[in-house]
Amino acid sequence: MSSEELAGLNVSRETLDRLETYRLLLKKWNPAINLVAKSTIDMAWERHFIDSAQVFRYAPQGIPKWCDLGSGGGFPGLVCATLAKEKSPDTVFTMVESDQRKATFLRTVVRELDLNANVISKRIEDIEPLQADIVTARALAPLPKLLDYAERHLVKTGRGIFLKGTSFRDELSKSLETWRFNHEEYASLTDSESVILLIGDIERV
C-alpha cells in the first residue's frame, strides 16, 4: 500500500510498516477474541485501518489528550495513535475498553509499536473525567449516548469525532431533544452511506 491510499494522508514507510504489524497482530488475535467481524479480516486495510485513519484528518495536531471510547480492536483510536507517532508525537492517547481480553490486545499493540498511549480497562461510566481535547468512537452507541460520554470526558473546548452510518440523521434529531451542540458532517472515504461527525460546544438542554 502506498501512502496516498491511507485516507489521503502523506505518511512515512515506517508508519505504514507499523500499521502492517498491527494488522498482523489483529489477524493473529482475532480468532480467539473476536476483535472485528471474521468476514472483514481479509479486508482489514479498507474496512478498519483506512476507515479509522480518515478520522485523523479532522483532529488538530499537537493536542495534549485524545480519548477513544469502547476501543475494541483499536478502531479508530489506536490507528490514530499510530499516525500520531509520526505527525503529533506529544499527543497522549487513552483507549477505554472494558473487555479485559480486548484491553490486553490493545496493550500488546501499544507495546509492539511503541505508541504514546495507555489503556483503561473499565466501563466508560466508571472512570473519572479524562479532560480530553478529542473524543472518538466507532460503532459504540447511538449519538445521544455518545454525547453523554463526550460531555463527561471532554474539556470545554474539546470535540467529538464519531464515525456514523445510515441512521446518523435520525440520531442527530434525537440528540437535539436533550443536547445543544455544533456539528459538521463529512463523507466517509470507505462507505458512501456513512459520515464522520465533528461535534463541539456540547451542552445539555
Coordinates of N, CA and C in Angstrom, one line a residue:
M1 N 0.8 -1.2 0.0 CA 0.0 0.0 0.0 C 0.9 1.2 0.0
S2 N 0.5 2.2 -0.8 CA 1.3 3.5 -0.8 C 0.6 4.4 0.2
S3 N 1.4 5.5 0.5 CA 0.9 6.5 1.5 C -0.3 7.2 1.0
E4 N -0.4 7.3 -0.4 CA -1.6 8.0 -0.9 C -2.9 7.3 -0.7
E5 N -2.8 6.0 -0.5 CA -4.0 5.2 -0.2 C -4.5 5.3 1.2
L6 N -3.7 5.8 2.1 CA -4.1 5.8 3.5 C -4.9 7.1 3.8
A7 N -6.1 7.1 3.4 CA -7.1 8.2 3.6 C -6.5 9.5 3.2
G8 N -5.7 9.6 2.2 CA -5.2 10.8 1.7 C -4.1 11.4 2.6
L9 N -3.6 10.7 3.5 CA -2.6 11.2 4.4 C -1.2 10.8 3.9
N10 N -0.3 11.7 3.9 CA 1.1 11.5 3.5 C 1.9 11.0 4.7
V11 N 2.0 9.7 4.8 CA 2.7 9.1 5.9 C 4.0 8.4 5.4
S12 N 4.9 8.2 6.3 CA 6.2 7.5 6.0 C 6.0 6.0 5.9
R13 N 7.1 5.4 5.3 CA 7.1 4.0 5.2 C 7.1 3.4 6.6
E14 N 7.8 4.0 7.6 CA 7.8 3.5 8.9 C 6.4 3.4 9.5
T15 N 5.6 4.4 9.3 CA 4.2 4.4 9.8 C 3.4 3.2 9.1
L16 N 3.6 3.1 7.8 CA 2.9 2.0 7.1 C 3.4 0.7 7.6
D17 N 4.6 0.5 7.9 CA 5.1 -0.7 8.5 C 4.5 -1.0 9.9
R18 N 4.4 0.0 10.7 CA 3.8 -0.2 12.0 C 2.3 -0.6 11.8
L19 N 1.6 0.0 10.9 CA 0.2 -0.4 10.7 C 0.1 -1.8 10.2
E20 N 1.1 -2.3 9.4 CA 1.1 -3.6 8.9 C 1.4 -4.6 10.1
T21 N 2.3 -4.2 11.0 CA 2.5 -5.0 12.2 C 1.2 -5.1 13.0
Y22 N 0.5 -4.0 13.1 CA -0.8 -4.0 13.8 C -1.8 -4.9 13.1
R23 N -1.9 -4.9 11.8 CA -2.8 -5.7 11.0 C -2.5 -7.2 11.3
L24 N -1.2 -7.6 11.3 CA -0.8 -9.0 11.5 C -1.2 -9.4 12.9
L25 N -1.0 -8.5 13.9 CA -1.5 -8.8 15.3 C -3.0 -9.0 15.3
L26 N -3.7 -8.2 14.6 CA -5.2 -8.3 14.6 C -5.6 -9.7 14.0
K27 N -4.9 -10.0 12.9 CA -5.2 -11.3 12.3 C -4.9 -12.5 13.2
K28 N -3.8 -12.4 14.0 CA -3.4 -13.4 14.9 C -4.4 -13.6 16.1
W29 N -4.8 -12.5 16.6 CA -5.6 -12.5 17.8 C -7.1 -12.7 17.6
N30 N -7.5 -12.3 16.4 CA -9.0 -12.2 16.1 C -9.7 -13.6 16.3
P31 N -9.2 -14.7 15.9 CA -10.0 -15.9 16.1 C -10.3 -16.2 17.6
A32 N -9.4 -15.8 18.5 CA -9.6 -16.1 19.9 C -10.6 -15.1 20.6
I33 N -10.5 -13.8 20.2 CA -11.3 -12.8 21.0 C -12.2 -12.0 20.2
N34 N -12.4 -12.3 18.9 CA -13.4 -11.6 18.0 C -13.3 -10.0 18.1
L35 N -12.1 -9.5 17.7 CA -11.9 -8.1 17.8 C -12.7 -7.4 16.7
V36 N -12.8 -8.0 15.5 CA -13.6 -7.5 14.4 C -14.3 -8.7 13.8
A37 N -15.4 -8.4 13.0 CA -16.1 -9.4 12.4 C -15.2 -10.3 11.5
K38 N -15.3 -11.6 11.6 CA -14.4 -12.5 10.8 C -14.5 -12.2 9.3
S39 N -15.7 -11.8 8.8 CA -15.8 -11.6 7.4 C -15.0 -10.4 6.9
T40 N -14.6 -9.5 7.8 CA -13.8 -8.3 7.4 C -12.3 -8.5 7.6
I41 N -11.8 -9.5 8.1 CA -10.4 -9.6 8.5 C -9.5 -9.6 7.2
D42 N -10.0 -10.1 6.1 CA -9.2 -10.1 4.9 C -9.3 -8.8 4.2
M43 N -10.2 -7.9 4.6 CA -10.3 -6.6 4.0 C -10.0 -5.5 5.1
A44 N -9.1 -5.9 6.0 CA -8.9 -5.0 7.2 C -8.3 -3.7 6.8
W45 N -7.5 -3.6 5.8 CA -6.9 -2.3 5.4 C -8.0 -1.3 5.2
E46 N -9.0 -1.6 4.3 CA -10.0 -0.6 4.0 C -11.1 -0.5 5.1
R47 N -11.6 -1.7 5.5 CA -12.7 -1.7 6.5 C -12.3 -1.2 7.8
H48 N -11.1 -1.3 8.2 CA -10.7 -0.9 9.6 C -9.6 0.2 9.7
F49 N -8.5 0.0 8.9 CA -7.4 0.9 9.0 C -7.6 2.2 8.3
I50 N -8.0 2.1 7.0 CA -8.3 3.4 6.3 C -9.5 4.1 6.9
D51 N -10.5 3.3 7.2 CA -11.7 3.9 7.9 C -11.4 4.6 9.1
S52 N -10.4 4.1 9.9 CA -10.0 4.8 11.1 C -9.1 6.0 10.8
A53 N -8.2 5.8 9.8 CA -7.2 6.8 9.5 C -7.8 8.1 9.1
Q54 N -9.0 8.0 8.4 CA -9.6 9.3 7.9 C -10.0 10.2 9.1
V55 N -10.3 9.6 10.3 CA -10.6 10.4 11.4 C -9.5 11.4 11.8
F56 N -8.3 10.9 11.6 CA -7.1 11.7 12.0 C -7.1 13.0 11.2
R57 N -7.6 13.0 10.0 CA -7.6 14.2 9.2 C -8.4 15.4 9.8
Y58 N -9.3 15.1 10.7 CA -10.2 16.1 11.2 C -9.8 16.6 12.7
A59 N -8.7 16.0 13.2 CA -8.3 16.4 14.5 C -7.1 17.3 14.4
P60 N -7.0 18.4 15.2 CA -5.9 19.3 15.2 C -4.6 18.5 15.7
Q61 N -3.5 18.8 15.1 CA -2.2 18.2 15.6 C -1.7 18.9 16.8
G62 N -1.0 18.2 17.6 CA -0.4 18.9 18.8 C -1.3 19.0 20.0
I63 N -2.5 18.4 20.0 CA -3.3 18.5 21.2 C -2.7 17.6 22.3
P64 N -3.0 17.9 23.5 CA -2.4 17.1 24.6 C -3.0 15.7 24.8
K65 N -4.4 15.7 24.7 CA -5.1 14.4 25.1 C -6.1 14.0 24.1
W66 N -6.1 12.7 23.7 CA -7.1 12.1 22.8 C -7.6 10.9 23.5
C67 N -8.9 10.8 23.6 CA -9.5 9.6 24.2 C -10.4 8.9 23.2
D68 N -10.2 7.5 23.2 CA -11.0 6.7 22.3 C -11.9 5.8 23.2
L69 N -13.2 5.9 23.0 CA -14.1 5.1 23.8 C -14.6 3.8 23.2
G70 N -14.7 2.8 24.0 CA -15.1 1.5 23.5 C -14.2 1.0 22.4
S71 N -12.9 1.0 22.6 CA -11.9 0.9 21.6 C -11.9 -0.5 20.9
G72 N -12.3 -1.5 21.5 CA -12.4 -2.8 20.9 C -11.1 -3.3 20.3
G73 N -11.0 -3.4 19.0 CA -9.7 -3.8 18.4 C -8.8 -2.6 18.1
G74 N -9.2 -1.4 18.6 CA -8.4 -0.2 18.4 C -8.8 0.8 17.4
F75 N -10.1 0.6 16.9 CA -10.5 1.5 15.8 C -11.6 2.5 16.3
P76 N -11.4 3.8 16.1 CA -10.3 4.4 15.3 C -9.1 4.8 16.1
G77 N -9.1 4.7 17.4 CA -8.2 5.4 18.3 C -6.7 4.9 18.1
L78 N -6.5 3.6 18.1 CA -5.1 3.1 18.0 C -4.5 3.3 16.7
V79 N -5.3 3.3 15.6 CA -4.8 3.7 14.3 C -4.4 5.1 14.3
C80 N -5.2 6.0 14.9 CA -4.8 7.4 15.0 C -3.6 7.6 15.9
A81 N -3.4 6.8 16.9 CA -2.2 6.9 17.8 C -1.0 6.5 17.0
T82 N -1.1 5.5 16.1 CA 0.0 5.1 15.2 C 0.4 6.2 14.2
L83 N -0.6 6.9 13.7 CA -0.3 8.0 12.8 C 0.3 9.2 13.6
A84 N -0.2 9.4 14.8 CA 0.3 10.5 15.6 C 1.8 10.3 16.1
K85 N 2.2 9.1 16.1 CA 3.6 8.8 16.5 C 4.6 9.6 15.5
E86 N 4.1 9.7 14.3 CA 4.9 10.5 13.3 C 4.5 11.9 13.2
K87 N 3.2 12.2 13.3 CA 2.6 13.5 13.0 C 2.3 14.4 14.2
S88 N 2.1 13.8 15.3 CA 1.7 14.5 16.5 C 2.2 13.8 17.8
P89 N 3.6 13.7 17.9 CA 4.1 12.7 18.9 C 3.9 13.1 20.3
D90 N 3.5 14.3 20.6 CA 3.3 14.7 22.0 C 1.9 14.4 22.5
T91 N 1.0 14.0 21.6 CA -0.4 13.7 21.9 C -0.5 12.4 22.7
V92 N -1.1 12.4 23.8 CA -1.2 11.2 24.6 C -2.6 10.6 24.3
F93 N -2.7 9.3 24.0 CA -3.9 8.6 23.7 C -4.3 7.7 24.8
T94 N -5.6 7.7 25.1 CA -6.2 6.8 26.1 C -7.2 6.0 25.5
M95 N -7.1 4.7 25.5 CA -8.1 3.8 25.0 C -8.9 3.2 26.2
V96 N -10.2 3.4 26.1 CA -11.1 2.9 27.1 C -11.8 1.6 26.6
E97 N -11.6 0.5 27.2 CA -12.1 -0.8 26.8 C -12.4 -1.7 28.0
S98 N -13.6 -2.0 28.3 CA -14.0 -2.7 29.5 C -13.7 -4.2 29.4
D99 N -13.7 -4.7 28.1 CA -13.4 -6.2 27.9 C -11.9 -6.4 28.2
Q100 N -11.6 -7.2 29.2 CA -10.2 -7.4 29.6 C -9.3 -8.0 28.5
R101 N -9.9 -9.0 27.8 CA -9.1 -9.6 26.7 C -8.8 -8.6 25.6
K102 N -9.8 -7.8 25.2 CA -9.5 -6.8 24.2 C -8.5 -5.7 24.7
A103 N -8.6 -5.4 26.0 CA -7.7 -4.4 26.6 C -6.2 -5.0 26.5
T104 N -6.1 -6.3 26.7 CA -4.8 -7.0 26.7 C -4.2 -6.9 25.2
F105 N -5.1 -7.1 24.3 CA -4.7 -6.9 22.9 C -4.2 -5.5 22.6
L106 N -5.0 -4.5 23.0 CA -4.6 -3.1 22.8 C -3.3 -2.8 23.4
R107 N -3.0 -3.3 24.7 CA -1.7 -3.0 25.3 C -0.6 -3.7 24.5
T108 N -0.9 -4.9 23.9 CA 0.1 -5.5 23.1 C 0.5 -4.7 21.9
V109 N -0.5 -4.1 21.2 CA -0.2 -3.3 20.1 C 0.6 -2.0 20.5
V110 N 0.1 -1.4 21.6 CA 0.8 -0.2 22.1 C 2.3 -0.5 22.4
R111 N 2.6 -1.7 23.0 CA 3.9 -2.0 23.3 C 4.7 -2.4 22.1
E112 N 4.2 -3.2 21.2 CA 4.9 -3.6 20.0 C 5.2 -2.4 19.1
L113 N 4.3 -1.4 19.0 CA 4.5 -0.3 18.1 C 5.1 0.9 18.8
D114 N 5.3 0.8 20.1 CA 5.9 1.9 21.0 C 5.1 3.2 20.8
L115 N 3.8 3.1 21.1 CA 2.9 4.2 20.9 C 2.8 5.0 22.2
N116 N 2.5 6.3 22.1 CA 2.2 7.2 23.2 C 0.8 7.0 23.6
A117 N 0.5 5.9 24.2 CA -0.9 5.5 24.5 C -1.0 4.7 25.7
N118 N -2.1 4.7 26.4 CA -2.4 3.8 27.5 C -3.8 3.3 27.4
V119 N -4.1 2.2 28.2 CA -5.4 1.5 28.1 C -6.0 1.5 29.5
I120 N -7.3 1.9 29.5 CA -8.0 1.8 30.8 C -9.1 0.7 30.6
S121 N -9.0 -0.3 31.4 CA -9.9 -1.5 31.2 C -11.1 -1.4 32.2
K122 N -11.9 -0.3 32.1 CA -13.0 -0.1 32.9 C -14.2 0.3 32.0
R123 N -15.4 0.3 32.6 CA -16.5 0.9 31.9 C -16.4 2.4 31.8
I124 N -16.9 2.9 30.7 CA -16.7 4.4 30.5 C -17.4 5.2 31.6
E125 N -18.5 4.7 32.1 CA -19.2 5.4 33.2 C -18.5 5.4 34.5
D126 N -17.5 4.5 34.7 CA -16.9 4.3 36.0 C -15.5 5.0 36.1
I127 N -15.1 5.7 35.1 CA -13.8 6.3 35.2 C -14.0 7.8 35.4
E128 N -13.0 8.4 36.0 CA -13.0 9.9 36.3 C -12.9 10.6 34.9
P129 N -13.5 11.8 34.9 CA -13.4 12.6 33.6 C -12.0 12.7 33.1
L130 N -11.8 12.5 31.9 CA -10.4 12.4 31.3 C -9.9 13.7 30.8
Q131 N -10.8 14.7 30.7 CA -10.3 16.0 30.3 C -9.6 16.0 28.9
A132 N -10.2 15.3 28.0 CA -9.6 15.1 26.7 C -9.9 16.3 25.7
D133 N -9.0 16.5 24.8 CA -9.3 17.5 23.7 C -10.1 16.9 22.6
I134 N -9.9 15.6 22.3 CA -10.7 14.9 21.3 C -11.2 13.6 21.9
V135 N -12.4 13.3 21.6 CA -13.0 12.0 22.0 C -13.5 11.4 20.7
T136 N -13.1 10.1 20.5 CA -13.5 9.4 19.3 C -14.2 8.1 19.7
A137 N -15.1 7.6 18.7 CA -15.7 6.3 18.9 C -16.2 5.8 17.6
R138 N -16.2 4.5 17.4 CA -16.8 3.9 16.2 C -17.7 2.7 16.7
A139 N -18.9 2.6 16.2 CA -19.8 1.5 16.4 C -19.9 1.2 17.9
L140 N -20.1 2.3 18.7 CA -20.1 2.1 20.2 C -21.6 2.3 20.7
A141 N -22.2 3.4 20.3 CA -23.6 3.7 20.9 C -24.3 4.7 20.0
P142 N -25.6 4.8 20.1 CA -26.3 5.9 19.4 C -25.8 7.3 19.9
L143 N -25.9 8.3 19.0 CA -25.3 9.6 19.2 C -25.7 10.2 20.6
P144 N -27.0 10.1 21.0 CA -27.3 10.8 22.3 C -26.5 10.2 23.5
K145 N -26.2 8.9 23.4 CA -25.3 8.3 24.5 C -23.9 8.8 24.3
L146 N -23.4 8.8 23.0 CA -22.1 9.3 22.8 C -21.9 10.7 23.3
L147 N -22.9 11.6 23.1 CA -22.8 13.0 23.6 C -22.7 13.0 25.1
D148 N -23.4 12.1 25.8 CA -23.3 12.0 27.2 C -21.9 11.6 27.7
Y149 N -21.3 10.6 27.0 CA -19.9 10.3 27.3 C -18.9 11.5 27.0
A150 N -19.1 12.1 25.8 CA -18.2 13.1 25.4 C -18.3 14.3 26.3
E151 N -19.5 14.7 26.7 CA -19.7 15.9 27.6 C -18.9 15.6 28.9
R152 N -18.9 14.3 29.4 CA -18.2 14.0 30.6 C -16.7 14.0 30.5
H153 N -16.2 13.6 29.3 CA -14.7 13.4 29.2 C -14.0 14.4 28.4
L154 N -14.7 15.4 27.8 CA -14.0 16.5 27.0 C -13.8 17.7 27.9
V155 N -12.7 18.4 27.5 CA -12.5 19.8 28.0 C -13.6 20.6 27.4
K156 N -13.8 21.8 27.9 CA -14.8 22.7 27.4 C -14.7 23.0 25.9
T157 N -13.5 23.1 25.4 CA -13.2 23.4 24.0 C -13.0 22.2 23.2
G158 N -13.2 21.0 23.8 CA -12.9 19.8 23.0 C -14.0 19.4 22.0
R159 N -13.7 18.4 21.2 CA -14.6 18.0 20.1 C -14.7 16.5 20.1
G160 N -15.9 16.0 19.8 CA -16.1 14.6 19.5 C -16.0 14.3 18.0
I161 N -15.4 13.2 17.6 CA -15.3 12.8 16.2 C -15.8 11.4 16.2
F162 N -17.0 11.2 15.5 CA -17.7 10.0 15.5 C -18.0 9.5 14.1
L163 N -17.6 8.2 13.9 CA -18.0 7.5 12.6 C -19.4 7.0 12.8
K164 N -20.3 7.4 11.8 CA -21.7 7.1 11.9 C -22.2 6.5 10.6
G165 N -23.2 5.6 10.6 CA -23.8 5.0 9.4 C -25.0 5.7 9.0
T166 N -25.9 4.9 8.3 CA -27.0 5.5 7.6 C -28.0 6.2 8.5
S167 N -28.1 5.8 9.8 CA -29.1 6.4 10.7 C -28.6 7.7 11.3
F168 N -27.5 8.3 10.8 CA -27.0 9.4 11.6 C -27.9 10.6 11.6
R169 N -28.8 10.8 10.6 CA -29.7 12.0 10.7 C -30.7 11.8 11.7
D170 N -31.3 10.6 11.8 CA -32.2 10.3 12.9 C -31.6 10.5 14.3
E171 N -30.3 10.0 14.4 CA -29.6 10.2 15.7 C -29.3 11.6 16.0
L172 N -29.0 12.5 15.0 CA -28.9 13.9 15.2 C -30.2 14.5 15.7
S173 N -31.3 14.2 15.1 CA -32.6 14.7 15.5 C -32.9 14.3 16.9
K174 N -32.7 13.0 17.2 CA -32.9 12.5 18.6 C -32.1 13.2 19.6
S175 N -30.8 13.5 19.2 CA -29.9 14.1 20.2 C -30.3 15.5 20.5
L176 N -31.0 16.2 19.6 CA -31.4 17.6 19.8 C -32.5 17.8 20.8
E177 N -33.1 16.6 21.2 CA -34.1 16.7 22.2 C -33.5 16.9 23.6
T178 N -32.3 16.5 23.8 CA -31.7 16.6 25.1 C -30.3 17.4 25.1
W179 N -29.8 17.7 23.9 CA -28.5 18.3 23.8 C -28.5 19.5 22.9
R180 N -27.6 20.5 23.2 CA -27.2 21.6 22.3 C -25.8 21.3 21.8
F181 N -25.5 21.5 20.5 CA -24.2 21.3 20.0 C -24.0 21.9 18.6
N182 N -22.8 22.1 18.2 CA -22.5 22.4 16.8 C -22.0 21.2 16.2
H183 N -22.3 21.0 14.9 CA -21.7 19.8 14.2 C -21.4 20.1 12.8
E184 N -20.5 19.3 12.3 CA -20.1 19.3 10.9 C -20.2 17.9 10.4
E185 N -20.5 17.7 9.1 CA -20.6 16.3 8.5 C -19.6 16.2 7.4
Y186 N -18.9 15.1 7.3 CA -18.0 14.8 6.2 C -18.2 13.4 5.7
A187 N -18.2 13.3 4.4 CA -18.5 12.0 3.8 C -17.4 11.0 4.1
S188 N -17.7 9.8 4.4 CA -16.7 8.7 4.6 C -16.0 8.4 3.3
L189 N -14.7 8.1 3.4 CA -14.0 7.6 2.3 C -14.2 6.1 2.0
T190 N -14.7 5.4 2.9 CA -14.8 3.9 2.8 C -16.3 3.4 2.6
D191 N -17.2 4.3 2.9 CA -18.6 3.9 2.8 C -19.5 5.1 2.4
S192 N -20.1 5.0 1.2 CA -20.9 6.1 0.7 C -22.1 6.5 1.5
E193 N -22.5 5.6 2.4 CA -23.7 5.9 3.2 C -23.3 6.3 4.6
S194 N -22.0 6.4 4.9 CA -21.6 6.8 6.2 C -21.0 8.2 6.2
V195 N -20.8 8.7 7.5 CA -20.3 10.1 7.6 C -19.4 10.1 8.8
I196 N -18.6 11.1 8.9 CA -17.8 11.5 10.1 C -18.4 12.7 10.6
L197 N -18.8 12.7 11.9 CA -19.5 13.8 12.6 C -18.4 14.5 13.5
L198 N -18.2 15.8 13.3 CA -17.4 16.6 14.2 C -18.4 17.4 15.1
I199 N -18.3 17.2 16.4 CA -19.3 17.8 17.3 C -18.6 18.6 18.4
G200 N -19.0 19.8 18.6 CA -18.4 20.6 19.7 C -19.4 21.4 20.4
D201 N -19.0 22.2 21.4 CA -19.9 23.0 22.2 C -21.1 22.2 22.8
I202 N -20.8 21.1 23.3 CA -21.8 20.2 23.8 C -22.4 20.6 25.1
E203 N -23.7 20.8 25.2 CA -24.4 21.2 26.5 C -25.7 20.5 26.6
R204 N -26.1 20.2 27.8 CA -27.4 19.6 28.0 C -28.5 20.7 27.8
V205 N -29.6 20.4 27.3 CA -30.7 21.3 27.1 C -31.3 21.6 28.5

